[in-house]
Short mmCIF file of C-alpha atoms in Angstrom, two decimals:
data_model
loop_
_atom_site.label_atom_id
_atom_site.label_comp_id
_atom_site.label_asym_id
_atom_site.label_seq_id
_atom_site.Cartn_x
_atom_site.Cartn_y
_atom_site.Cartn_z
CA UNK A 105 78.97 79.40 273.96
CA UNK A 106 78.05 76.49 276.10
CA UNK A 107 78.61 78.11 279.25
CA UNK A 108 75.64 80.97 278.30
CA UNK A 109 73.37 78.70 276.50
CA UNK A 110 74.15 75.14 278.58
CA UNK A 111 73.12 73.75 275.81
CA UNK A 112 75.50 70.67 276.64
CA UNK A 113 75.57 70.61 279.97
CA UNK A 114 73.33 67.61 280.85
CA UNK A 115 76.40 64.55 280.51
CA UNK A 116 74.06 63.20 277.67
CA UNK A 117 75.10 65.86 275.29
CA UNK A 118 79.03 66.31 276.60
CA UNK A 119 79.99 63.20 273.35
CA UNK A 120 78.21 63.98 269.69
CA UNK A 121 79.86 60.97 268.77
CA UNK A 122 79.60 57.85 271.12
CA UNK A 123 79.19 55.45 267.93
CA UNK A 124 78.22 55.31 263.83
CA UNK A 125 74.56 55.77 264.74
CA UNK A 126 75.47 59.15 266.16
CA UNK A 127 76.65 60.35 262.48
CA UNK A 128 73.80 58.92 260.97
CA UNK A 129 71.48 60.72 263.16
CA UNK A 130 73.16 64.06 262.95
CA UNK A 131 72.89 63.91 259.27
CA UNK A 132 69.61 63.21 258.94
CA UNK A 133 68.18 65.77 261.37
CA UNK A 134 67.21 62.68 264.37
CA UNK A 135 69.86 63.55 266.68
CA UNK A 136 68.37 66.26 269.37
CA UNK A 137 64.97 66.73 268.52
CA UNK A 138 62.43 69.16 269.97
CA UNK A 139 61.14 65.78 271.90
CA UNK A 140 64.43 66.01 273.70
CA UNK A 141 64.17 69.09 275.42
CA UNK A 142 62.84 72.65 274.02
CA UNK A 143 63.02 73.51 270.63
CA UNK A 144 65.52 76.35 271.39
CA UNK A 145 68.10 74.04 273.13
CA UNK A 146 67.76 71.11 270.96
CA UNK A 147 68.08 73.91 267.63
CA UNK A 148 71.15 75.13 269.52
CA UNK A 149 72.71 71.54 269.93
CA UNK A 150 71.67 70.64 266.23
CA UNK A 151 73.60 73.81 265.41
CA UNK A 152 76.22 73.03 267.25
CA UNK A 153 76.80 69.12 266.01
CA UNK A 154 77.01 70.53 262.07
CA UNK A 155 79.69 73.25 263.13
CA UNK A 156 81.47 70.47 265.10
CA UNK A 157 80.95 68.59 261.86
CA UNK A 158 82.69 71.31 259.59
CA UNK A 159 85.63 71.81 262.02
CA UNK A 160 86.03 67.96 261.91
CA UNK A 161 85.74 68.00 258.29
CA UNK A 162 88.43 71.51 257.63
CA UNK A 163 90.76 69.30 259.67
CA UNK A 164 90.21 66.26 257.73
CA UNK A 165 90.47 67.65 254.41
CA UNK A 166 93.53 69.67 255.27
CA UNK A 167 95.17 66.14 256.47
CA UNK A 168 94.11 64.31 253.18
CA UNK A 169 95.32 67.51 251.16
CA UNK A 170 98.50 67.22 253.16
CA UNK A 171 99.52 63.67 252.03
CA UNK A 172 98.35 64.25 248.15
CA UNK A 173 101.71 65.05 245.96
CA UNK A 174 99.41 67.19 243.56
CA UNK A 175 97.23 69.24 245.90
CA UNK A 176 99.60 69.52 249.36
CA UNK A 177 100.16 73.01 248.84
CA UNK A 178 96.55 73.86 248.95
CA UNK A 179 95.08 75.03 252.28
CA UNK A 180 91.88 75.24 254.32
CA UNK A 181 90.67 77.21 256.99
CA UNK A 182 87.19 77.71 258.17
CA UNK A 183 85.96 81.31 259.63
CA UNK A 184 83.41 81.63 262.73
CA UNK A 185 81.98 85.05 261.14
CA UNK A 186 80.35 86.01 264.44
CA UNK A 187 76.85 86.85 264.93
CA UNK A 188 75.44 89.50 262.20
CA UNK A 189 72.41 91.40 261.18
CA UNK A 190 71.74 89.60 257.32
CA UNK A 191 69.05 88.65 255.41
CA UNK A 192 69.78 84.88 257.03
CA UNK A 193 66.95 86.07 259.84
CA UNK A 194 64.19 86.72 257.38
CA UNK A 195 62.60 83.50 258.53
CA UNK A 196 63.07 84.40 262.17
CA UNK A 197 60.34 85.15 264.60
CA UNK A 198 58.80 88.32 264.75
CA UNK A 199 60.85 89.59 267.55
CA UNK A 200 63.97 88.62 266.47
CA UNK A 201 63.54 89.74 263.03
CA UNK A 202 62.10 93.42 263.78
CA UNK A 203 63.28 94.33 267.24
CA UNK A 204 66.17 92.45 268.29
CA UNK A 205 68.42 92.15 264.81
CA UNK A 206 67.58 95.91 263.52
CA UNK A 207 67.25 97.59 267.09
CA UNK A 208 69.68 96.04 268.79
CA UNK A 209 72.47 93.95 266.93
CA UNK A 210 72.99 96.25 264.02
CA UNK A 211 73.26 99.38 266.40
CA UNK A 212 75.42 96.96 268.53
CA UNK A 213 77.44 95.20 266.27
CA UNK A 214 79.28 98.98 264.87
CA UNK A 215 79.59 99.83 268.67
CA UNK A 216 81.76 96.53 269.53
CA UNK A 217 83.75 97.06 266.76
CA UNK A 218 84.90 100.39 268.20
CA UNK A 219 85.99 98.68 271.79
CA UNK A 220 87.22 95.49 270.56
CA UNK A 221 89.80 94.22 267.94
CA UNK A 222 87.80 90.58 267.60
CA UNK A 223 83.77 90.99 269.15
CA UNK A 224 81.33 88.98 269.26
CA UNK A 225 78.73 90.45 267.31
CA UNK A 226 80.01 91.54 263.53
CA UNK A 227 79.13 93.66 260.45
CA UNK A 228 78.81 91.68 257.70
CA UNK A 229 81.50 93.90 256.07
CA UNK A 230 84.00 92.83 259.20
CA UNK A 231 83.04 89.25 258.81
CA UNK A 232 84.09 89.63 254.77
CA UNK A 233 87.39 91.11 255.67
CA UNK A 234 87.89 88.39 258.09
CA UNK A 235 86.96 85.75 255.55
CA UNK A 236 89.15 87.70 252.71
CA UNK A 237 92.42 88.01 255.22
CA UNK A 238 92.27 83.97 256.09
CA UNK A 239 91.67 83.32 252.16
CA UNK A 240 95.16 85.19 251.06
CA UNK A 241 97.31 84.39 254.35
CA UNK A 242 99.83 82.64 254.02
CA UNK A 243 100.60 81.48 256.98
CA UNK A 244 101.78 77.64 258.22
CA UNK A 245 99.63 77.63 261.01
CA UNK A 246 96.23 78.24 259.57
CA UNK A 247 96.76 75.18 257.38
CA UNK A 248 93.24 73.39 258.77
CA UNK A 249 93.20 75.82 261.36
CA UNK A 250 89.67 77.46 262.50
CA UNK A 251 89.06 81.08 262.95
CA UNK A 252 86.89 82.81 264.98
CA UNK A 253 87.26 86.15 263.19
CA UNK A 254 90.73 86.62 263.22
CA UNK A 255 91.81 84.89 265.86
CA UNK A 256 92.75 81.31 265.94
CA UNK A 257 89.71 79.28 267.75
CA UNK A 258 90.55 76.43 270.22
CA UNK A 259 88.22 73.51 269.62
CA UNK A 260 86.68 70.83 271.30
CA UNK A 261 88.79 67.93 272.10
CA UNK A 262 85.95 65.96 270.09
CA UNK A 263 86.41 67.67 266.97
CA UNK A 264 90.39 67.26 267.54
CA UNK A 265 89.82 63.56 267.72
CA UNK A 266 91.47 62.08 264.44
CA UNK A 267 89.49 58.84 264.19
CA UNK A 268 86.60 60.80 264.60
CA UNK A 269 86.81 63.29 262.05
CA UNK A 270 88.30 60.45 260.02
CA UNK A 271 84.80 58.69 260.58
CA UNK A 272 82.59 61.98 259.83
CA UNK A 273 84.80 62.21 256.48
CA UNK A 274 84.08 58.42 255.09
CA UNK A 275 79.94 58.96 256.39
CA UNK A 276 80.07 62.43 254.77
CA UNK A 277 81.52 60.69 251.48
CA UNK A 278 78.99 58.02 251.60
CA UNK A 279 75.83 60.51 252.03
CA UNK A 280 76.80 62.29 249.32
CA UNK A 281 78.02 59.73 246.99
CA UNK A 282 81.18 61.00 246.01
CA UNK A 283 83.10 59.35 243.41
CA UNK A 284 86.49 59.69 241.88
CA UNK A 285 85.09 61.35 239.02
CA UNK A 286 84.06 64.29 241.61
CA UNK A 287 87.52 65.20 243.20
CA UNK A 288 91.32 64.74 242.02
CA UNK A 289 92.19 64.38 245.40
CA UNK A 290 93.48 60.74 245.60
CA UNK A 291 92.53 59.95 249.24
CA UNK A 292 89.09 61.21 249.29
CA UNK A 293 87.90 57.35 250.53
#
C-alpha cells in the first residue's frame, strides 16, 4: 500500500515504534496529526499504525495462548477483508460516498472477483467467506498468522519484532485496565 499512497516514505515514518512515547501517542490519537502533513496522509499513517497494532497484537496473543496449558489449542488469525462498498462510508465525503463507492467500487469489486482468485477490492459477501474459511481452518500455519483474504500476508519486519509487539501487548493491557478477573489466560501481564 505504501508504494501507491507513500504514506511512509519520508525516513520519519519508516519506525512506528522508536520508543514508549510512540505507543502512547498512537493510542491516544497524537501520533501523525493533520499538523504533520495533509489530513489524507497523516489519516492513512494513523490507519496504518492501529493495523500494525492488531497484527502485533494477533501475534502476541497467539504466543501467550501458545504457552497457556488450558487455552494452547486455541488459535488466532486476523483477516485484511479488502476494500468494500458498506455502510462504514456513510460518514465519507460526498464524493466518495455517492460517486466513487456506488459507481465505481461496487460495479468494480463483482468485476475483480471474476479475473482474480484474491483482488483487491471485495464484496462484503467475499470478505465473510474469507473471514468464515480462516475461522474453521484448521491449519498449523495460520496459528497467529494474518490474512489478506485468503492468502497468507507478509508483514512488516516491525510488526514481526517480538519485543515490540511484546511492548504494544503490556501498553494495550495497561490502557484498558485489564485484570485477572477479565481473561483466564494466565500470561495476559
Amino acid at each position: 500500500m505504501n508504494k501507491t499512497t507513500g504514506y511512509y516514505n519520508d525516513e520519519a515514518w519508516k519506525t512506528f515504534f522508536k520508543d514508549d512515547d510512540a505507543i502512547d501517542a498512537i493510542a491516544r490519537g497524537t501520533w501523525a496529526t493533520n499538523a504533520t502533513s495533509t489530513p489524507y496522509l497523516a489519516g492513512g499513517r494513523r490507519y496504518g499504525a492501529s493495523k500494525m497494532c492488531a497484527v502485533m497484537m494477533i501475534r502476541e496473543l497467539q504466543r501467550r495462548l501458545d504457552t497457556d496449558s488450558v487455552l494452547r489449542q486455541v488459535s488466532v488469525v486476523g483477516v485484511d477483508p479488502g476494500t468494500m462498498y458498506t455502510g462504514l462510508i456513510r460518514n465519507s465525503p460526498q464524493f466518495v460516498k455517492l460517486l466513487m463507492f456506488p459507481l465505481i467500487i461496487w460495479p468494480l469489486s463483482y468485476l475483480l472477483a471474476w479475473f482474480y482468485r484474491n483482488p483487491a477490492i471485495r464484496t462484503p459477501a467475499r470478505s465473510a467467506r474469507d473471514v468464515l474459511r480462516a475461522a474453521m481452518e484448521v491449519d498449523p500455519k495460520l496459528r497467529g498468522a494474518y490474512l489478506n483474504g485468503t492468502e497468507l500476508s507478509s508483514i512488516a519486519r516491525e510488526a514481526a519484532d517480538a519485543e515490540k509487539s511484546e511492548n504494544v501487548w503490556e501498553h494495550s493491557v495497561q490502557y484498558t485496565h485489564l485484570t485477572s478477573q477479565d481473561t483466564i489466560l494466565r500470561s495476559w501481564a
